Amino acid sequence: MKYLYLFLLISYTTCAQQINIDKLSLMPWPQNIRLHDGTFQITKDFNINITGNPNPRIYSYATRFLRRLDGRTGNFFTQSYTTSSNQKPNAQLQINCLQQGKIDISQDESYQLKITPKNITIDATSDLGAMHALETLLQLLTVQDGQFVFPALTINDAPQFTWRGLMIDVARHFQPIEVITRNIDAMAALKLNIFHWHLTDDQGWRVEIKSLPQLTKQASDGLFYTQEDIKYIVNYAAERGIMVIPEIDVPGHATAILTAIPEIGSFYNKDKTIKTYTLERNAGIFDPTLDPTNPKTYIILQQIFDEVCALFPFNYFHIGGDENEGKDWDANPKIAAFKKEHQLKTNHDLQTYFNMKLLKILQTNNKEVMGWEEIMTPNMSKNAIIHSWRGVNEGLHAGESLINAAKSGYKTVLSNGFYIDLALGIDEHYNVMLIDEKANLTTEEKSRILGGEATMWGELVTPATIDSRIWPRTAAIAERLWSNSTITDVDFMRKRIVNVSFRLEELGVQHIKNKSVLLRNIANNQDIHALDVLSKVCEPLKIYTRNKEGTEYQSYSPFTLFADACTPDAEDAFIFEKRTTNYIKNKSPENTQALIYYFDLWIQNHEELKLLSTNAPLIQPLLPVSQNLSDIANEFKRILTQQQKINKEQLTKLLAKCESKNHADIELAVSPSLKKLLGSL
Amino acid sequence: MKYLYLFLLISYTTCAQQINIDKLSLMPWPQNIRLHDGTFQITKDFNINITGNPNPRIYSYATRFLRRLDGRTGNFFTQSYTTSSNQKPNAQLQINCLQQGKIDISQDESYQLKITPKNITIDATSDLGAMHALETLLQLLTVQDGQFVFPALTINDAPQFTWRGLMIDVARHFQPIEVITRNIDAMAALKLNIFHWHLTDDQGWRVEIKSLPQLTKQASDGLFYTQEDIKYIVNYAAERGIMVIPEIDVPGHATAILTAIPEIGSFYNKDKTIKTYTLERNAGIFDPTLDPTNPKTYIILQQIFDEVCALFPFNYFHIGGDENEGKDWDANPKIAAFKKEHQLKTNHDLQTYFNMKLLKILQTNNKEVMGWEEIMTPNMSKNAIIHSWRGVNEGLHAGESLINAAKSGYKTVLSNGFYIDLALGIDEHYNVMLIDEKANLTTEEKSRILGGEATMWGELVTPATIDSRIWPRTAAIAERLWSNSTITDVDFMRKRIVNVSFRLEELGVQHIKNKSVLLRNIANNQDIHALDVLSKVCEPLKIYTRNKEGTEYQSYSPFTLFADACTPDAEDAFIFEKRTTNYIKNKSPENTQALIYYFDLWIQNHEELKLLSTNAPLIQPLLPVSQNLSDIANEFKRILTQQQKINKEQLTKLLAKCESKNHADIELAVSPSLKKLLGSL
């Protein structure tokens, strides 16, 4: 007994000294990490000193770091603010930056973070790396022996790609400033460095243009950013090391601009009057297009670009350029005559002509042009950045324009595969490799692949739901863009992302808490437990199968439904899949019981939901889904408990019902596992 | 059997036709309500028409009404926006306003709302009443036979008091714009019409003064509203029928202004140098005070008042004036000499002199002065509004200055009794009667009592917690200010407020959802169920016993603790109190079991909390509280199940532990019930 006690004590002590590397919820995973013995204990005396020659943004960043750490640990740090260099030479956390960081791409963002039981040092070329190091440090917070500690270690880190972006479309649904700021905070926490702001589209013009007030007066429903707002956001982002790229999408996606300024539209009215455009309320690709043959078009665009360029003190400007189908161009005899006169054979040539005009405007504003891949036409400047977006959905190979652009001498950024609005599972994005080894790119060609961007298109999101569409999946994309391409273990990523997702809450991100709000509304303020259980096996319809023709929902539709509360990567579906696989491998009593746990849960849950639905009409459309799940669970349970013989025909029918996507805009995410289970019987 | 069926059918039909008045979650309760037979069914075709001569704000208000109703019911209304008058003459909801409402006090805010099974009509003098009617209508949404309906009825309504306010102190903790806007939305939902904005105090200067940029540069930590922000909020409020009153608190509470402009301070340095002031980080009453004898003080105040007055296009301006203890005045020989010279005997006289100077500045800006009760000095203009705040805590009778002011010919507003920062139970505020019948006021004197204001002082709140300190308790205050003084049934109020509180979530108010966020942080992302159970019987310490001396917490302390997640009116404490009362009346097996349910819950919960605490250091400080509750629950359980004899001494000891307020800034809200139970044994 004495020996056993001693043995336990030793194990415990050993265990207390070592923190397993697999337990660390780091994301993106650093390039190099070495664990040492021991831990750094966080106490009330924790404080920070900054030396070197950093941009002053590091002082406020470090202060926010202090607040976040204090909020997590409840230590009541005595240090209140970190201010100018070397005020606390003996501080426990020493940050040294050699030089001021510049908000741009291709900067040195590297850092070294070293934690010993006595102190912590961050060495970085500039404040950019130091900010990344502080985020890494926060992710290292661990509990050991009931205390908050940092594990002793050394991390050397730097990004794989320089362009690590998130695009938010604020045209389809406007997103207030606080949505943007909290998402910028989250971006910084995941070491993303580009916020691409899709400011205009058919459904709204969202940026104040002082010389053209009609744009926001007539084409925004009052939902837009003032120039003061833009400056605030640009500064807010820069304070977090993030560059903001504005997008003014032309010549297509132009319903909003033409609602305000119809005379530069391409539509040909036989009576020669000017067409009246009205803001689009549906989703889709629409005809309204700027007229590239009208000199006034360029006068207007010059006014707009000049004002917008002045608001964004960075090098890049996104002109969109996508999905112009040219219908209104083809139908307009004036435009046809212009093409003939200027020897422009195709609409593609005409768009090139248009782009060349824009290029000049941007050059006078010292901006390099960026655009969706359609701008890659023969005359396009090699300084342009080609934004690759088309893929299998558009009948092409995934991201083939990325390779084409790199081979043709263009810098390029990948978004195909990173369309987070498609409501796909996290693996789909995580498994995207930016550099296709089969493409045999030269080193120089590879270097033109700057990175990638997650794209949050806004047709189906509101301020209440957008966070859960962006996070936590974009954290996995951030890892793809930052970490070494050998970091590909999906299970390890899934394990880490749980904690990463939770910690985003401290930045005000609402992806977790707003789910309860939506469920409370659906439940009409009854207990949300049963809805929560169902939501853990349901996912919103994927790849534009929700709102299929773009007309079922309008921009003002109530996005307060169960499908809006559900998210990709339904939690229990993932666990159920693991349990199914285990069961098929080994039909042990434990593995059987692990499945029956869920069958019982779903059967019971359906009864609860039915009860709740009496007083909650919004639950009623979910009952068929819940019923189907309960029915098949009942059948499987009886089979697994050997109360009943296998009736494959019956099970196949029940499975077909579970696989149906006709109810409430959701799909049962456990259907593939149920199918597998059926196949194994 | 046939007859029984028939009987049930009749009951059911009857039941379906009638909605009990007690089931309506109206708040504030209307002046007059008559239920009719039947209900109005809400369908996809629900639409709105507006006639008369309203202020255009009613169109956007009605559109927001439409969205909220659509979001609750998921009907996908075909009507997208309500625009100018009489566009849908056959609409189901007809709103008629005789005239344009003015954002001011003493306006006609009355409305009539009539619902029949076929249509709904709102008749109001102006859009002010119509907006109130729309809020009443939303509160009437009910589920019957699985459908969303409005009960047929007629409501005639108008407010009891014209001043129905909420004050938010943004100086002690800055509150970003989105906190203000969501609280303004909530105010409108509760028919409150005055937002009093406490913009300056010792801990921060929160409003941009263009002619004195040093105020925000040096005395705000970068946390302030630009003048654009202020205009945005003023307009946002006006669009919801709410008037905004700015408060610039002088001559005390002046640390912030003196941090930026020290030369107008009263402190006397013997070496005649100017004192350096620094922003206050603690809570309390501090010495820094403006120097009323220095002409420069008035030059500065003129600059400030002129700019602030221009931002608020209403009639009132709050100058604070409270808690000036005059220490720095007494210690300054120059000020003593000035008093002598001007025959000002007391500091009170000196403050009167100061106030008279301010009055002139405000008069040139066409503003009437409002101030805390200390401004009621002999020379004060009878146009001033006296803001009554002192009471029992300050050694006076509750709100005695309210009566004094009314009797002295002043208009007056009550805040004593409405200090929601004291963390008191909802009854404390609900039971406050504005007009004390014992005071024998004349009708004219009564008419000078304009109403009241809930005051949200900001020492212990952050953007994450402020909503739960304001709501839902302020809804009960709103009822006190709007409804007839005969509406006093606390149980009925408590029943209604559950639904009212839930519905505030649709306006973005975060009082419910942020509790989970705080608990998740405390639990270190483990299951929050056990913390939630404990939180339902715990309340934060009351009446400034938290942060007792004002120095335990600083403005940058981590307000992420369990006390911050807990709220007044702990949910289960209320239920337990009812069960205890029932048990004492009748020790039936059912009543016994109802108590044992909680004893078991708390015993089991403590075990869960202990387990969680291993991986969540922030739970550890709560274990003593949970332990005490578990211990006494164990003892009571054994007694109630007759496993053990009553040991009063032992119980008394355990109760004393439960009554302790020494742990984690919380108190066990079930202690009074446990004491009662012990007394009954």
mmCIF file with all atom_site columns, C-alpha atoms in Angstrom, chain A residues 67 70-81 143 146-148 178 221 228 281 498-499 502-503 505 510 512-514 516-517 520-521 524-525 552-553 556-558 560-561 613-618 620, chain B residues 67 70-81 143 146-148 178 221 228 281 498-499 502-503 505 510 512-514 516-517 520-521 524-525 552-553 556-558 560-561 613-618 620:
data_model
loop_
_atom_site.group_PDB
_atom_site.id
_atom_site.type_symbol
_atom_site.label_atom_id
_atom_site.label_alt_id
_atom_site.label_comp_id
_atom_site.label_asym_id
_atom_site.label_entity_id
_atom_site.label_seq_id
_atom_site.pdbx_PDB_ins_code
_atom_site.Cartn_x
_atom_site.Cartn_y
_atom_site.Cartn_z
_atom_site.occupancy
_atom_site.B_iso_or_equiv
_atom_site.pdbx_formal_charge
_atom_site.auth_seq_id
_atom_site.auth_comp_id
_atom_site.auth_asym_id
_atom_site.auth_atom_id
_atom_site.pdbx_PDB_model_num
ATOM 1   C CA . ARG A 1 67  ? -7.133  42.519 -19.825 1.00 0.00 ? 67  ARG A CA 1
ATOM 2   C CA . ASP A 1 70  ? -6.866  38.973 -16.344 1.00 0.00 ? 70  ASP A CA 1
ATOM 3   C CA . GLY A 1 71  ? -10.447 38.275 -17.423 1.00 0.00 ? 71  GLY A CA 1
ATOM 4   C CA . ARG A 1 72  ? -9.678  34.594 -17.891 1.00 0.00 ? 72  ARG A CA 1
ATOM 5   C CA . THR A 1 73  ? -7.708  34.117 -14.723 1.00 0.00 ? 73  THR A CA 1
ATOM 6   C CA . GLY A 1 74  ? -9.329  36.626 -12.375 1.00 0.00 ? 74  GLY A CA 1
ATOM 7   C CA . ASN A 1 75  ? -5.935  37.563 -10.995 1.00 0.00 ? 75  ASN A CA 1
ATOM 8   C CA . PHE A 1 76  ? -6.484  41.321 -10.598 1.00 0.00 ? 76  PHE A CA 1
ATOM 9   C CA . PHE A 1 77  ? -3.152  42.266 -12.118 1.00 0.00 ? 77  PHE A CA 1
ATOM 10  C CA . THR A 1 78  ? -1.617  45.311 -10.537 1.00 0.00 ? 78  THR A CA 1
ATOM 11  C CA . GLN A 1 79  ? -0.352  46.570 -13.902 1.00 0.00 ? 79  GLN A CA 1
ATOM 12  C CA . SER A 1 80  ? -3.147  48.575 -15.494 1.00 0.00 ? 80  SER A CA 1
ATOM 13  C CA . TYR A 1 81  ? -1.748  49.808 -18.824 1.00 0.00 ? 81  TYR A CA 1
ATOM 14  C CA . VAL A 1 143 ? -4.683  24.686 -16.034 1.00 0.00 ? 143 VAL A CA 1
ATOM 15  C CA . GLY A 1 146 ? -5.814  23.866 -10.262 1.00 0.00 ? 146 GLY A CA 1
ATOM 16  C CA . GLN A 1 147 ? -3.680  26.831 -11.328 1.00 0.00 ? 147 GLN A CA 1
ATOM 17  C CA . PHE A 1 148 ? -3.443  28.826 -14.517 1.00 0.00 ? 148 PHE A CA 1
ATOM 18  C CA . GLU A 1 178 ? -19.650 46.290 -34.225 1.00 0.00 ? 178 GLU A CA 1
ATOM 19  C CA . ASP A 1 221 ? -31.996 51.560 -47.326 1.00 0.00 ? 221 ASP A CA 1
ATOM 20  C CA . GLU A 1 228 ? -15.860 58.473 -40.558 1.00 0.00 ? 228 GLU A CA 1
ATOM 21  C CA . ARG A 1 281 ? -34.040 42.025 -52.922 1.00 0.00 ? 281 ARG A CA 1
ATOM 22  C CA . VAL A 1 498 ? -13.028 23.526 -29.676 1.00 0.00 ? 498 VAL A CA 1
ATOM 23  C CA . ASN A 1 499 ? -10.978 25.658 -27.321 1.00 0.00 ? 499 ASN A CA 1
ATOM 24  C CA . PHE A 1 502 ? -14.660 29.116 -27.092 1.00 0.00 ? 502 PHE A CA 1
ATOM 25  C CA . ARG A 1 503 ? -11.961 31.742 -26.564 1.00 0.00 ? 503 ARG A CA 1
ATOM 26  C CA . GLU A 1 505 ? -16.184 34.716 -27.108 1.00 0.00 ? 505 GLU A CA 1
ATOM 27  C CA . GLN A 1 510 ? -21.371 35.883 -30.972 1.00 0.00 ? 510 GLN A CA 1
ATOM 28  C CA . ILE A 1 512 ? -21.967 30.522 -29.623 1.00 0.00 ? 512 ILE A CA 1
ATOM 29  C CA . LYS A 1 513 ? -24.264 32.754 -27.634 1.00 0.00 ? 513 LYS A CA 1
ATOM 30  C CA . ASN A 1 514 ? -26.558 33.736 -30.490 1.00 0.00 ? 514 ASN A CA 1
ATOM 31  C CA . SER A 1 516 ? -29.304 30.140 -27.762 1.00 0.00 ? 516 SER A CA 1
ATOM 32  C CA . VAL A 1 517 ? -31.023 33.393 -28.682 1.00 0.00 ? 517 VAL A CA 1
ATOM 33  C CA . ARG A 1 520 ? -35.207 30.662 -27.421 1.00 0.00 ? 520 ARG A CA 1
ATOM 34  C CA . ASN A 1 521 ? -37.153 32.525 -30.081 1.00 0.00 ? 521 ASN A CA 1
ATOM 35  C CA . ASN A 1 524 ? -41.108 30.759 -27.637 1.00 0.00 ? 524 ASN A CA 1
ATOM 36  C CA . ASN A 1 525 ? -39.164 31.031 -24.379 1.00 0.00 ? 525 ASN A CA 1
ATOM 37  C CA . GLU A 1 552 ? -37.467 32.040 -51.845 1.00 0.00 ? 552 GLU A CA 1
ATOM 38  C CA . TYR A 1 553 ? -35.826 34.473 -49.464 1.00 0.00 ? 553 TYR A CA 1
ATOM 39  C CA . TYR A 1 556 ? -35.738 41.174 -45.438 1.00 0.00 ? 556 TYR A CA 1
ATOM 40  C CA . SER A 1 557 ? -36.836 37.580 -44.805 1.00 0.00 ? 557 SER A CA 1
ATOM 41  C CA . PRO A 1 558 ? -36.828 36.353 -41.207 1.00 0.00 ? 558 PRO A CA 1
ATOM 42  C CA . THR A 1 560 ? -34.572 33.470 -37.314 1.00 0.00 ? 560 THR A CA 1
ATOM 43  C CA . LEU A 1 561 ? -35.296 29.892 -38.266 1.00 0.00 ? 561 LEU A CA 1
ATOM 44  C CA . SER A 1 613 ? -44.429 22.595 -30.327 1.00 0.00 ? 613 SER A CA 1
ATOM 45  C CA . THR A 1 614 ? -47.914 23.115 -28.901 1.00 0.00 ? 614 THR A CA 1
ATOM 46  C CA . ASN A 1 615 ? -46.775 26.449 -27.637 1.00 0.00 ? 615 ASN A CA 1
ATOM 47  C CA . ALA A 1 616 ? -44.122 27.142 -30.269 1.00 0.00 ? 616 ALA A CA 1
ATOM 48  C CA . PRO A 1 617 ? -45.309 27.235 -33.874 1.00 0.00 ? 617 PRO A CA 1
ATOM 49  C CA . LEU A 1 618 ? -41.745 27.553 -35.183 1.00 0.00 ? 618 LEU A CA 1
ATOM 50  C CA . GLN A 1 620 ? -43.741 22.487 -35.955 1.00 0.00 ? 620 GLN A CA 1
ATOM 51  C CA . ARG B 1 67  ? -39.381 42.537 -39.083 1.00 0.00 ? 67  ARG B CA 1
ATOM 52  C CA . ASP B 1 70  ? -41.834 38.238 -38.878 1.00 0.00 ? 70  ASP B CA 1
ATOM 53  C CA . GLY B 1 71  ? -38.773 37.080 -36.961 1.00 0.00 ? 71  GLY B CA 1
ATOM 54  C CA . ARG B 1 72  ? -40.929 35.768 -34.143 1.00 0.00 ? 72  ARG B CA 1
ATOM 55  C CA . THR B 1 73  ? -43.517 34.068 -36.299 1.00 0.00 ? 73  THR B CA 1
ATOM 56  C CA . GLY B 1 74  ? -41.468 33.038 -39.340 1.00 0.00 ? 74  GLY B CA 1
ATOM 57  C CA . ASN B 1 75  ? -44.328 34.017 -41.617 1.00 0.00 ? 75  ASN B CA 1
ATOM 58  C CA . PHE B 1 76  ? -42.302 35.545 -44.456 1.00 0.00 ? 76  PHE B CA 1
ATOM 59  C CA . PHE B 1 77  ? -44.532 38.579 -44.797 1.00 0.00 ? 77  PHE B CA 1
ATOM 60  C CA . THR B 1 78  ? -44.907 39.768 -48.358 1.00 0.00 ? 78  THR B CA 1
ATOM 61  C CA . GLN B 1 79  ? -44.777 43.405 -47.267 1.00 0.00 ? 79  GLN B CA 1
ATOM 62  C CA . SER B 1 80  ? -41.129 44.452 -47.101 1.00 0.00 ? 80  SER B CA 1
ATOM 63  C CA . TYR B 1 81  ? -41.184 48.112 -46.061 1.00 0.00 ? 81  TYR B CA 1
ATOM 64  C CA . VAL B 1 143 ? -49.949 31.183 -29.213 1.00 0.00 ? 143 VAL B CA 1
ATOM 65  C CA . GLY B 1 146 ? -50.458 26.084 -32.236 1.00 0.00 ? 146 GLY B CA 1
ATOM 66  C CA . GLN B 1 147 ? -50.857 29.381 -34.079 1.00 0.00 ? 147 GLN B CA 1
ATOM 67  C CA . PHE B 1 148 ? -49.571 32.869 -33.464 1.00 0.00 ? 148 PHE B CA 1
ATOM 68  C CA . GLU B 1 178 ? -23.867 49.590 -29.715 1.00 0.00 ? 178 GLU B CA 1
ATOM 69  C CA . ASP B 1 221 ? -8.077  56.544 -22.325 1.00 0.00 ? 221 ASP B CA 1
ATOM 70  C CA . GLU B 1 228 ? -20.682 62.404 -35.022 1.00 0.00 ? 228 GLU B CA 1
ATOM 71  C CA . ARG B 1 281 ? -9.272  54.476 -11.332 1.00 0.00 ? 281 ARG B CA 1
ATOM 72  C CA . VAL B 1 498 ? -40.373 36.785 -17.667 1.00 0.00 ? 498 VAL B CA 1
ATOM 73  C CA . ASN B 1 499 ? -41.741 37.129 -21.175 1.00 0.00 ? 499 ASN B CA 1
ATOM 74  C CA . PHE B 1 502 ? -37.077 37.244 -23.081 1.00 0.00 ? 502 PHE B CA 1
ATOM 75  C CA . ARG B 1 503 ? -38.425 39.446 -25.856 1.00 0.00 ? 503 ARG B CA 1
ATOM 76  C CA . GLU B 1 505 ? -33.311 39.649 -26.786 1.00 0.00 ? 505 GLU B CA 1
ATOM 77  C CA . GLN B 1 510 ? -27.475 40.825 -24.033 1.00 0.00 ? 510 GLN B CA 1
ATOM 78  C CA . ILE B 1 512 ? -29.527 36.677 -20.946 1.00 0.00 ? 512 ILE B CA 1
ATOM 79  C CA . LYS B 1 513 ? -26.951 35.463 -23.409 1.00 0.00 ? 513 LYS B CA 1
ATOM 80  C CA . ASN B 1 514 ? -23.933 37.070 -21.770 1.00 0.00 ? 514 ASN B CA 1
ATOM 81  C CA . SER B 1 516 ? -23.615 31.965 -20.438 1.00 0.00 ? 516 SER B CA 1
ATOM 82  C CA . VAL B 1 517 ? -20.531 33.657 -21.828 1.00 0.00 ? 517 VAL B CA 1
ATOM 83  C CA . ARG B 1 520 ? -18.272 29.465 -19.834 1.00 0.00 ? 520 ARG B CA 1
ATOM 84  C CA . ASN B 1 521 ? -15.222 31.564 -19.012 1.00 0.00 ? 521 ASN B CA 1
ATOM 85  C CA . ASN B 1 524 ? -12.981 27.130 -18.574 1.00 0.00 ? 524 ASN B CA 1
ATOM 86  C CA . ASN B 1 525 ? -15.237 25.765 -21.326 1.00 0.00 ? 525 ASN B CA 1
ATOM 87  C CA . GLU B 1 552 ? -10.759 46.821 -4.142  1.00 0.00 ? 552 GLU B CA 1
ATOM 88  C CA . TYR B 1 553 ? -11.635 47.126 -7.807  1.00 0.00 ? 553 TYR B CA 1
ATOM 89  C CA . TYR B 1 556 ? -9.640  47.921 -15.351 1.00 0.00 ? 556 TYR B CA 1
ATOM 90  C CA . SER B 1 557 ? -10.344 45.034 -12.961 1.00 0.00 ? 557 SER B CA 1
ATOM 91  C CA . PRO B 1 558 ? -11.604 41.775 -14.454 1.00 0.00 ? 558 PRO B CA 1
ATOM 92  C CA . THR B 1 560 ? -15.625 38.390 -15.420 1.00 0.00 ? 560 THR B CA 1
ATOM 93  C CA . LEU B 1 561 ? -16.342 36.811 -12.065 1.00 0.00 ? 561 LEU B CA 1
ATOM 94  C CA . SER B 1 613 ? -13.044 23.200 -10.218 1.00 0.00 ? 613 SER B CA 1
ATOM 95  C CA . THR B 1 614 ? -10.043 20.959 -10.839 1.00 0.00 ? 614 THR B CA 1
ATOM 96  C CA . ASN B 1 615 ? -9.846  22.336 -14.324 1.00 0.00 ? 615 ASN B CA 1
ATOM 97  C CA . ALA B 1 616 ? -11.352 25.760 -13.613 1.00 0.00 ? 616 ALA B CA 1
ATOM 98  C CA . PRO B 1 617 ? -9.547  27.894 -11.037 1.00 0.00 ? 617 PRO B CA 1
ATOM 99  C CA . LEU B 1 618 ? -12.288 30.554 -11.130 1.00 0.00 ? 618 LEU B CA 1
ATOM 100 C CA . GLN B 1 620 ? -12.551 27.503 -6.564  1.00 0.00 ? 620 GLN B CA 1
#
